[in-house]
Short mmCIF file of C-alpha atoms in Angstrom, two decimals:
data_model
loop_
_atom_site.label_atom_id
_atom_site.label_comp_id
_atom_site.label_asym_id
_atom_site.label_seq_id
_atom_site.Cartn_x
_atom_site.Cartn_y
_atom_site.Cartn_z
CA MET A 19 68.56 144.73 -53.39
CA ASP A 20 68.75 142.98 -49.94
CA THR A 21 69.11 144.90 -46.69
CA ILE A 22 72.25 143.53 -45.01
CA PHE A 23 73.79 143.86 -41.56
CA ALA A 24 76.97 142.89 -39.61
CA LEU A 25 79.11 143.58 -36.76
CA ALA A 26 81.48 146.32 -37.99
CA THR A 27 84.07 146.00 -35.29
CA ALA A 28 86.25 143.19 -34.01
CA GLN A 29 84.81 140.07 -32.49
CA GLY A 30 85.11 139.77 -28.65
CA ARG A 31 84.75 142.05 -25.54
CA ALA A 32 85.31 145.64 -26.18
CA GLY A 33 84.20 149.02 -24.62
CA VAL A 34 81.93 149.66 -27.75
CA ALA A 35 80.77 147.52 -30.50
CA VAL A 36 79.23 148.79 -33.77
CA VAL A 37 76.57 146.98 -35.82
CA ARG A 38 75.92 148.33 -39.19
CA VAL A 39 72.75 147.92 -41.32
CA SER A 40 72.59 149.05 -44.99
CA GLY A 41 69.99 148.76 -47.67
CA PRO A 42 66.43 149.85 -48.71
CA ALA A 43 64.87 148.48 -45.41
CA ALA A 44 67.65 149.83 -43.04
CA PHE A 45 65.32 152.48 -41.53
CA GLU A 46 62.57 149.87 -41.10
CA CYS A 47 64.78 147.49 -39.39
CA ALA A 48 66.20 150.16 -37.21
CA GLU A 49 62.65 151.31 -36.29
CA ALA A 50 61.84 147.75 -35.15
CA LEU A 51 64.81 147.86 -32.78
CA CYS A 52 64.77 151.35 -31.36
CA GLY A 53 61.60 153.13 -32.32
CA PRO A 54 61.49 156.23 -34.60
CA VAL A 55 64.74 156.56 -36.67
CA PRO A 56 66.89 159.56 -35.57
CA THR A 57 67.30 162.43 -37.77
CA PRO A 58 70.14 161.66 -40.29
CA ARG A 59 73.67 162.42 -39.00
CA LYS A 60 72.39 163.07 -35.48
CA ALA A 61 73.61 160.68 -32.73
CA VAL A 62 70.77 159.69 -30.28
CA VAL A 63 70.71 157.33 -27.37
CA ARG A 64 68.01 154.82 -27.67
CA GLU A 65 66.93 151.57 -25.92
CA LEU A 66 67.04 148.52 -28.26
CA ARG A 67 64.32 145.98 -27.75
CA ASP A 68 63.64 142.53 -29.02
CA GLY A 69 60.32 141.29 -30.64
CA ASP A 70 58.66 141.06 -27.23
CA GLY A 71 59.67 144.51 -26.07
CA ALA A 72 62.42 143.44 -23.66
CA VAL A 73 65.36 145.74 -23.49
CA LEU A 74 68.48 144.34 -25.26
CA ASP A 75 70.90 147.31 -24.67
CA GLN A 76 71.01 151.13 -24.51
CA ALA A 77 72.91 152.22 -27.59
CA LEU A 78 73.95 155.21 -29.53
CA VAL A 79 72.16 155.26 -32.95
CA LEU A 80 73.19 157.04 -36.00
CA ALA A 81 71.33 157.12 -39.32
CA PHE A 82 72.69 158.14 -42.80
CA ARG A 83 70.25 158.63 -45.73
CA GLY A 84 71.55 157.48 -49.03
CA PRO A 85 73.32 158.45 -51.15
CA ALA A 86 75.04 160.45 -48.48
CA SER A 87 76.57 157.35 -46.74
CA PHE A 88 79.47 154.93 -46.93
CA THR A 89 77.54 152.44 -49.24
CA GLY A 90 75.39 155.06 -50.97
CA GLU A 91 72.36 153.39 -49.38
CA ASN A 92 70.37 154.14 -46.31
CA VAL A 93 72.52 153.04 -43.39
CA VAL A 94 72.05 152.70 -39.71
CA GLU A 95 74.71 152.13 -37.03
CA PHE A 96 74.14 150.85 -33.60
CA HIS A 97 76.88 151.69 -31.04
CA LEU A 98 76.58 149.08 -28.34
CA HIS A 99 78.14 148.15 -25.16
CA GLY A 100 80.83 145.67 -26.29
CA SER A 101 79.47 142.71 -24.61
CA ILE A 102 79.48 139.45 -26.55
CA ALA A 103 76.16 138.68 -25.16
CA VAL A 104 74.72 142.16 -26.21
CA VAL A 105 76.10 141.86 -29.70
CA ALA A 106 74.69 138.35 -30.11
CA ALA A 107 71.32 139.44 -28.96
CA VAL A 108 71.17 142.39 -31.32
CA LEU A 109 72.40 140.36 -34.25
CA GLN A 110 69.85 137.70 -33.40
CA ARG A 111 67.10 140.30 -33.40
CA LEU A 112 68.22 141.72 -36.71
CA GLY A 113 68.13 138.19 -38.18
CA GLN A 114 64.42 138.13 -37.55
CA LEU A 115 63.83 141.28 -39.58
CA PRO A 116 63.76 141.82 -43.30
CA CYS A 117 67.57 141.86 -43.65
CA ARG A 118 70.32 139.22 -43.92
CA ILE A 119 73.90 138.94 -42.60
CA ALA A 120 76.43 140.60 -44.97
CA GLU A 121 79.04 138.62 -46.87
CA PRO A 122 82.70 139.59 -46.40
CA GLY A 123 83.35 142.98 -47.97
CA GLU A 124 79.67 143.42 -49.04
CA PHE A 125 79.31 146.96 -47.48
CA THR A 126 82.49 148.03 -49.39
CA ARG A 127 81.34 146.25 -52.58
CA ARG A 128 78.04 148.33 -52.51
CA ALA A 129 80.11 151.60 -52.18
CA LEU A 130 81.97 150.61 -55.28
CA GLU A 131 78.79 149.64 -57.10
CA ASN A 132 77.23 152.97 -55.91
CA ASP A 133 80.24 155.04 -57.10
CA LYS A 134 81.20 155.97 -53.54
CA MET A 135 84.64 154.55 -54.11
CA ASP A 136 86.66 153.29 -57.11
CA LEU A 137 88.41 149.87 -57.18
CA ALA A 138 91.82 151.40 -56.23
CA GLN A 139 90.31 152.94 -53.21
CA VAL A 140 88.77 149.72 -52.26
CA GLU A 141 92.13 148.03 -52.42
CA GLY A 142 93.54 150.91 -50.49
CA LEU A 143 90.94 150.38 -47.83
CA GLY A 144 91.88 146.70 -47.50
CA ASP A 145 95.56 147.78 -47.24
CA LEU A 146 94.64 150.29 -44.55
CA ILE A 147 92.82 147.61 -42.42
CA GLU A 148 95.98 145.38 -42.75
CA ALA A 149 98.39 148.29 -41.99
CA GLU A 150 100.82 147.48 -38.96
CA THR A 151 103.18 150.30 -39.39
CA GLU A 152 103.12 154.10 -39.87
CA ALA A 153 104.59 153.90 -43.42
CA GLN A 154 101.82 151.29 -44.33
CA ARG A 155 99.15 153.57 -43.00
CA LYS A 156 100.23 156.59 -44.78
CA GLN A 157 100.53 154.67 -48.08
CA ALA A 158 97.18 153.10 -47.76
CA LEU A 159 95.51 156.36 -46.72
CA ARG A 160 96.75 158.15 -49.94
CA THR A 161 95.03 155.44 -52.04
CA VAL A 162 91.85 155.58 -49.91
CA SER A 163 91.69 159.34 -50.41
CA GLY A 164 91.37 158.74 -54.16
CA ALA A 165 94.83 160.16 -55.17
CA LEU A 166 95.48 157.36 -57.72
CA GLY A 167 92.01 157.74 -59.09
CA ALA A 168 92.40 161.47 -59.49
CA ARG A 169 95.66 161.06 -61.45
CA ILE A 170 94.13 158.38 -63.70
CA GLU A 171 91.09 160.74 -64.46
CA ALA A 172 93.52 163.55 -65.22
CA TRP A 173 95.52 161.22 -67.70
CA ARG A 174 92.18 160.00 -69.05
CA SER A 175 91.02 163.54 -69.87
CA ASP A 176 94.21 164.45 -71.59
CA MET A 177 94.22 161.30 -73.71
CA ILE A 178 90.50 161.88 -74.67
CA ARG A 179 91.52 165.29 -75.97
CA ALA A 180 94.37 163.89 -77.97
CA ALA A 181 92.07 161.18 -79.40
CA SER A 182 89.53 163.81 -80.15
CA LEU A 183 91.97 166.01 -81.97
CA ILE A 184 93.01 163.11 -84.21
CA GLU A 185 89.62 162.10 -84.89
CA VAL A 186 88.51 165.53 -85.96
CA THR A 187 91.32 165.42 -88.46
CA ILE A 188 90.14 161.94 -89.74
CA ASP A 189 86.51 163.23 -90.03
CA PHE A 190 87.66 166.08 -92.20
CA ALA A 191 90.22 164.14 -94.14
CA ASP A 192 88.91 165.29 -97.45
CA GLU A 193 88.85 169.05 -96.50
CA ASP A 194 91.54 171.42 -95.83
CA VAL A 195 92.17 171.40 -92.06
CA PRO A 196 93.79 174.59 -91.23
CA VAL A 197 95.76 173.32 -88.14
CA ASP A 198 98.17 170.41 -87.87
CA VAL A 199 97.20 168.72 -84.64
CA THR A 200 100.34 166.41 -84.50
CA PRO A 201 102.47 168.67 -82.18
CA GLU A 202 99.67 169.16 -79.67
CA VAL A 203 98.88 165.43 -79.65
CA GLN A 204 102.48 164.47 -79.22
CA GLN A 205 102.89 166.89 -76.43
CA ILE A 206 99.89 165.49 -74.46
CA LEU A 207 100.80 161.88 -75.10
CA ALA A 208 104.50 162.47 -74.16
CA ARG A 209 103.40 164.13 -70.91
CA VAL A 210 101.00 161.35 -69.99
CA ARG A 211 103.57 158.78 -70.96
CA ALA A 212 106.21 160.58 -68.57
CA ASP A 213 103.74 160.56 -65.65
CA VAL A 214 102.70 156.86 -66.00
CA ALA A 215 106.39 155.77 -66.30
CA GLN A 216 107.21 157.81 -63.20
CA GLU A 217 104.42 155.89 -61.29
CA LEU A 218 105.63 152.64 -62.62
CA ASN A 219 109.18 153.43 -61.22
CA GLY A 220 107.71 154.01 -57.87
CA PHE A 221 106.01 150.58 -57.81
CA GLU A 222 108.76 148.41 -56.35
CA ALA A 223 109.23 150.94 -53.38
CA ALA A 224 105.51 151.09 -52.79
CA GLU A 225 105.10 147.44 -52.89
CA MET A 226 107.97 147.02 -50.32
CA ILE A 227 106.09 149.21 -47.97
CA ARG A 228 102.87 147.44 -48.46
CA SER A 229 104.26 143.88 -48.30
CA GLY A 230 107.19 144.45 -45.99
CA LEU A 231 111.00 144.14 -46.34
CA GLU A 232 113.16 141.41 -45.35
CA VAL A 233 116.67 141.76 -43.57
CA ALA A 234 118.66 138.64 -43.16
CA ILE A 235 121.46 138.22 -40.77
CA VAL A 236 124.22 136.05 -42.21
CA GLY A 237 127.49 134.63 -40.96
CA PRO A 238 129.36 131.47 -39.76
CA PRO A 239 128.22 129.37 -36.96
CA ASN A 240 128.75 130.98 -33.35
CA ALA A 241 128.99 134.42 -34.93
CA GLY A 242 126.23 135.64 -32.52
CA LYS A 243 123.49 135.93 -35.22
CA SER A 244 120.73 134.59 -33.04
CA THR A 245 121.77 136.78 -30.13
CA LEU A 246 121.78 139.85 -32.34
CA LEU A 247 118.31 138.80 -33.61
CA ASN A 248 117.04 138.80 -30.06
CA ALA A 249 118.64 142.09 -29.38
CA LEU A 250 117.05 143.68 -32.46
CA ALA A 251 113.57 142.05 -31.69
CA LYS A 252 113.90 142.93 -27.89
CA ARG A 253 112.86 139.42 -26.93
CA ASP A 254 114.13 135.79 -27.09
CA ALA A 255 112.89 134.78 -30.50
CA ALA A 256 115.74 132.49 -31.21
CA ILE A 257 117.56 129.78 -29.11
CA THR A 258 121.09 130.76 -28.50
CA SER A 259 123.94 128.33 -27.69
CA GLN A 260 127.68 127.93 -27.69
CA ARG A 261 127.24 124.76 -29.74
CA ALA A 262 127.77 125.43 -33.48
CA GLY A 263 124.85 124.58 -35.77
CA THR A 264 122.03 125.34 -33.17
CA THR A 265 119.98 127.25 -35.74
CA ARG A 266 118.85 124.79 -38.40
CA ASP A 267 115.87 126.60 -40.03
CA VAL A 268 115.33 130.24 -40.85
CA ILE A 269 113.74 132.17 -37.94
CA GLU A 270 111.48 134.99 -38.84
CA VAL A 271 110.65 138.00 -36.55
CA ARG A 272 108.39 140.70 -37.76
CA MET A 273 108.94 144.12 -36.37
CA ASP A 274 108.21 148.01 -36.97
CA LEU A 275 111.46 149.67 -37.72
CA ASN A 276 110.90 153.35 -37.75
CA GLY A 277 107.63 153.02 -39.34
CA LEU A 278 108.63 150.38 -42.05
CA PRO A 279 107.47 146.77 -41.83
CA VAL A 280 110.41 144.50 -41.52
CA THR A 281 110.99 140.83 -41.22
CA LEU A 282 114.40 139.81 -39.56
CA LEU A 283 115.70 136.58 -40.63
CA ASP A 284 118.16 134.60 -38.50
CA THR A 285 119.77 132.10 -40.75
CA ALA A 286 121.84 128.99 -40.11
CA GLY A 287 125.52 129.35 -39.80
CA LEU A 288 127.27 128.98 -43.27
CA ARG A 289 129.70 126.03 -43.23
CA ASP A 290 129.98 122.61 -44.51
CA GLY A 291 126.95 120.79 -42.82
CA GLU A 292 127.78 117.87 -40.42
CA ASP A 293 124.48 116.11 -41.06
CA GLU A 294 121.43 115.99 -43.59
CA VAL A 295 119.25 118.36 -41.54
CA GLU A 296 122.06 120.99 -41.05
CA VAL A 297 122.79 120.86 -44.93
CA VAL A 298 119.21 121.52 -45.82
CA GLY A 299 119.11 124.37 -43.16
CA ILE A 300 122.23 125.95 -44.71
CA GLN A 301 120.75 125.67 -48.22
CA ARG A 302 117.62 127.38 -46.97
CA ALA A 303 119.62 130.13 -45.35
CA ILE A 304 121.46 130.74 -48.53
CA GLU A 305 118.27 130.92 -50.59
CA ARG A 306 116.58 133.34 -48.13
CA ALA A 307 119.70 135.52 -47.74
CA GLU A 308 119.85 135.80 -51.47
CA ALA A 309 116.17 136.89 -51.74
CA ALA A 310 116.39 139.41 -48.85
CA ASP A 311 116.09 143.09 -49.46
CA LEU A 312 119.17 143.66 -47.26
CA ARG A 313 121.64 141.42 -45.44
CA VAL A 314 123.70 142.01 -42.35
CA PHE A 315 126.97 139.98 -42.39
CA LEU A 316 128.51 138.94 -39.13
CA VAL A 317 131.95 137.88 -40.36
CA GLU A 318 135.52 138.29 -39.33
CA PRO A 319 137.73 140.59 -41.49
CA GLU A 320 138.89 138.85 -44.64
CA GLU A 321 136.59 135.79 -43.93
CA THR A 322 134.66 134.50 -46.92
CA LEU A 323 131.28 132.82 -47.00
CA ALA A 324 129.18 130.83 -49.38
CA ILE A 325 127.48 134.14 -50.34
CA ALA A 326 129.08 137.45 -50.92
CA PRO A 327 127.82 140.80 -49.76
CA ARG A 328 126.14 143.06 -52.25
CA GLN A 329 127.11 146.72 -52.53
CA ASP A 330 124.54 148.12 -49.99
CA ASP A 331 124.83 145.23 -47.47
CA ILE A 332 126.01 145.92 -43.92
CA VAL A 333 129.24 144.04 -43.05
CA LEU A 334 130.24 144.00 -39.40
CA ALA A 335 132.60 142.02 -37.23
CA PRO A 336 130.92 139.87 -34.46
CA LYS A 337 131.29 139.97 -30.69
CA ALA A 338 132.16 143.71 -30.41
CA ASP A 339 132.40 143.23 -26.67
CA VAL A 340 135.60 141.26 -26.86
CA ARG A 341 137.34 142.71 -29.77
CA THR A 342 140.36 144.82 -29.63
CA ASP A 343 141.33 145.27 -33.33
CA GLY A 344 139.09 148.35 -33.95
CA ALA A 345 137.07 146.68 -36.65
CA PRO A 346 133.47 147.90 -37.05
CA ALA A 347 131.53 145.40 -34.97
CA VAL A 348 128.31 144.76 -33.06
CA SER A 349 127.40 142.61 -30.02
CA GLY A 350 123.91 141.32 -29.42
CA LYS A 351 125.01 140.13 -26.01
CA THR A 352 126.02 143.54 -24.63
CA GLY A 353 124.27 145.82 -27.08
CA ASP A 354 127.59 147.39 -28.32
CA GLY A 355 126.95 148.76 -31.79
CA VAL A 356 123.34 147.73 -31.87
CA PRO A 357 121.77 151.43 -31.93
CA GLU A 358 124.19 152.18 -34.71
CA LEU A 359 123.17 149.08 -36.71
CA ILE A 360 119.47 149.88 -36.40
CA ALA A 361 120.27 153.26 -37.77
CA GLN A 362 122.20 151.81 -40.63
CA ILE A 363 119.26 149.39 -41.36
CA SER A 364 116.82 152.14 -41.22
CA ASP A 365 118.67 154.49 -43.50
CA GLN A 366 119.34 151.63 -46.09
CA LEU A 367 115.57 150.66 -46.10
CA ALA A 368 114.40 154.26 -46.10
CA GLN A 369 116.51 154.83 -49.32
CA ARG A 370 115.09 151.96 -51.02
CA THR A 371 111.44 152.96 -50.28
CA ARG A 372 111.94 156.59 -51.14
CA GLY A 373 110.07 157.74 -54.09
CA ALA A 374 107.25 155.24 -53.52
CA GLY A 375 104.43 155.86 -56.01
CA LEU A 376 100.72 155.44 -55.71
CA ILE A 377 100.39 152.08 -57.39
CA THR A 378 100.75 149.34 -54.83
CA HIS A 379 99.34 146.14 -56.36
CA ALA A 380 100.66 143.85 -59.07
CA ARG A 381 97.35 144.40 -60.90
CA HIS A 382 97.98 148.30 -60.98
CA ARG A 383 101.54 147.62 -62.41
CA ALA A 384 100.33 145.28 -65.13
CA ALA A 385 97.51 147.67 -66.31
CA MET A 386 99.79 150.76 -66.28
CA ALA A 387 102.57 148.81 -68.16
CA ALA A 388 100.16 147.86 -70.72
CA ALA A 389 99.07 151.53 -70.99
CA LEU A 390 102.67 152.64 -71.30
CA ASP A 391 103.41 150.22 -74.08
CA THR A 392 100.34 151.41 -76.01
CA LEU A 393 101.15 154.96 -75.51
CA ASP A 394 104.59 154.24 -77.14
CA ASP A 395 102.60 152.74 -80.15
CA ALA A 396 100.35 155.74 -80.30
CA LEU A 397 103.22 158.32 -80.32
CA ARG A 398 104.92 156.30 -83.02
CA PHE A 399 101.82 156.23 -85.31
CA VAL A 400 101.06 159.97 -84.68
CA GLY A 401 104.68 160.72 -85.75
CA ALA A 402 104.21 158.60 -88.84
CA GLY A 403 101.80 160.96 -90.48
CA ALA A 404 98.10 161.56 -90.99
CA GLU A 405 97.62 158.35 -92.89
CA HIS A 406 98.26 156.52 -89.63
CA TYR A 407 95.79 158.67 -87.47
CA ASP A 408 93.18 156.02 -87.28
CA ILE A 409 95.58 153.42 -85.80
CA ALA A 410 96.89 156.10 -83.37
CA ALA A 411 93.44 156.92 -82.19
CA GLU A 412 92.66 153.27 -81.55
CA GLU A 413 95.86 152.82 -79.65
CA ILE A 414 94.97 155.84 -77.47
CA ARG A 415 91.53 154.43 -76.64
CA THR A 416 93.25 151.02 -75.78
CA ALA A 417 95.67 152.94 -73.39
CA ILE A 418 92.55 154.63 -71.85
CA ARG A 419 90.88 151.22 -71.25
CA SER A 420 94.08 149.95 -69.56
CA LEU A 421 94.09 152.87 -67.08
CA GLU A 422 90.40 152.55 -66.58
CA ALA A 423 90.89 149.01 -65.43
CA VAL A 424 93.07 150.23 -62.44
CA VAL A 425 89.93 152.13 -60.87
CA GLY A 426 87.44 149.48 -61.78
CA ARG A 427 85.77 151.12 -64.65
CA ILE A 428 86.08 147.95 -66.99
CA ASP A 429 87.21 144.44 -67.07
CA VAL A 430 87.23 143.79 -63.30
CA GLU A 431 84.19 141.53 -62.57
CA ASN A 432 86.47 138.45 -62.26
CA LEU A 433 88.60 140.22 -59.73
CA LEU A 434 85.87 141.51 -57.29
CA ASP A 435 85.26 138.04 -55.50
CA GLU A 436 88.99 137.62 -54.91
CA ILE A 437 89.45 141.18 -53.59
CA PHE A 438 86.56 141.40 -51.18
CA SER A 439 87.11 137.78 -49.86
CA SER A 440 89.88 139.38 -47.68
CA PHE A 441 87.42 141.86 -46.06
CA CYS A 442 85.61 141.19 -42.72
CA LEU A 443 81.86 141.03 -42.69
CA GLY A 444 81.44 144.56 -41.36
CA LYS A 445 83.30 146.09 -44.29
#
């Protein structure tokens, strides 16, 4: 196994930069840089020197003896002054020692291979690194903590017991078995099935938090859509003009709305287009609005558009600052009704993400849906009588394998390169 190293913090100037080394020769490489390796888990300030003995930097050095480390191997971290030149000099020196630069995600991959993390935790770590909002941070942290793996392990233990009860009956088929195991097996499988189904029901909400939600602002030309977008984004993200048809393409603005990741969409005014470009823009507006999680309609009372509001959409009249009819309205120009609109949007999106489960990736959903289908088959065969127990036992084992795939116990080698390719070198 090679010893690897990489910058574990972001590129560029910073107060502190961390360089990580992991592998069988980690302590040897550290000794070449800083002299005797510090006592594991005790921070020590040391001078780092090049091959000629010249000082490269004064750094905080931390050592971790495997398996009690992130990767499960011997690990040394150098907390350097965050100068580009200092980092480059230390990395150059490490490159002269018996270690090599890490590949993207290689530290985390070693943690997986050394049973320090399961695959769901690895994906959660990737989500945590990418998290931009509080809701994303909390959700990713739950996965990194191993909550999903713990649930799957509990289901796995229950299903192993159910399969064992059935197989004992099969083994003693020619003898009088004093206890009918069918009720207990059915109870176990039904309980696991209900739990798996509940997690699957929470996938859509969890995926919304991870990937973000879209809110489209829809209305006719000159309804103040772009002005409202700018008011919500608190910056001039869209060009505003009294001239109808100014917005030709969909303008997107990402923002954190009470902890939820939201992309606001400013769409072209819905009308009969006057030229080919506007027609294309209007068609795109309709398509994006139809696909959005929530739409805010700026439309006069009784006015109809090419798309109709859904039940949970927000419908307001435009230009609240000049209205006298008392209709619920909003004005991006003066801010009238904007706080109330933000509260409405937040409430709607909070309702849609309520009940988010632990599974956050399509891969998790596919594996758990397969497990659910197989559990249904197992329950059916168990209820069909002892002559079908052998089929039921095999269905239970198949369901176990489906759940094991979520945490990376089986059938995931072809996924690893894709998963780790999104990680930085220091992870």
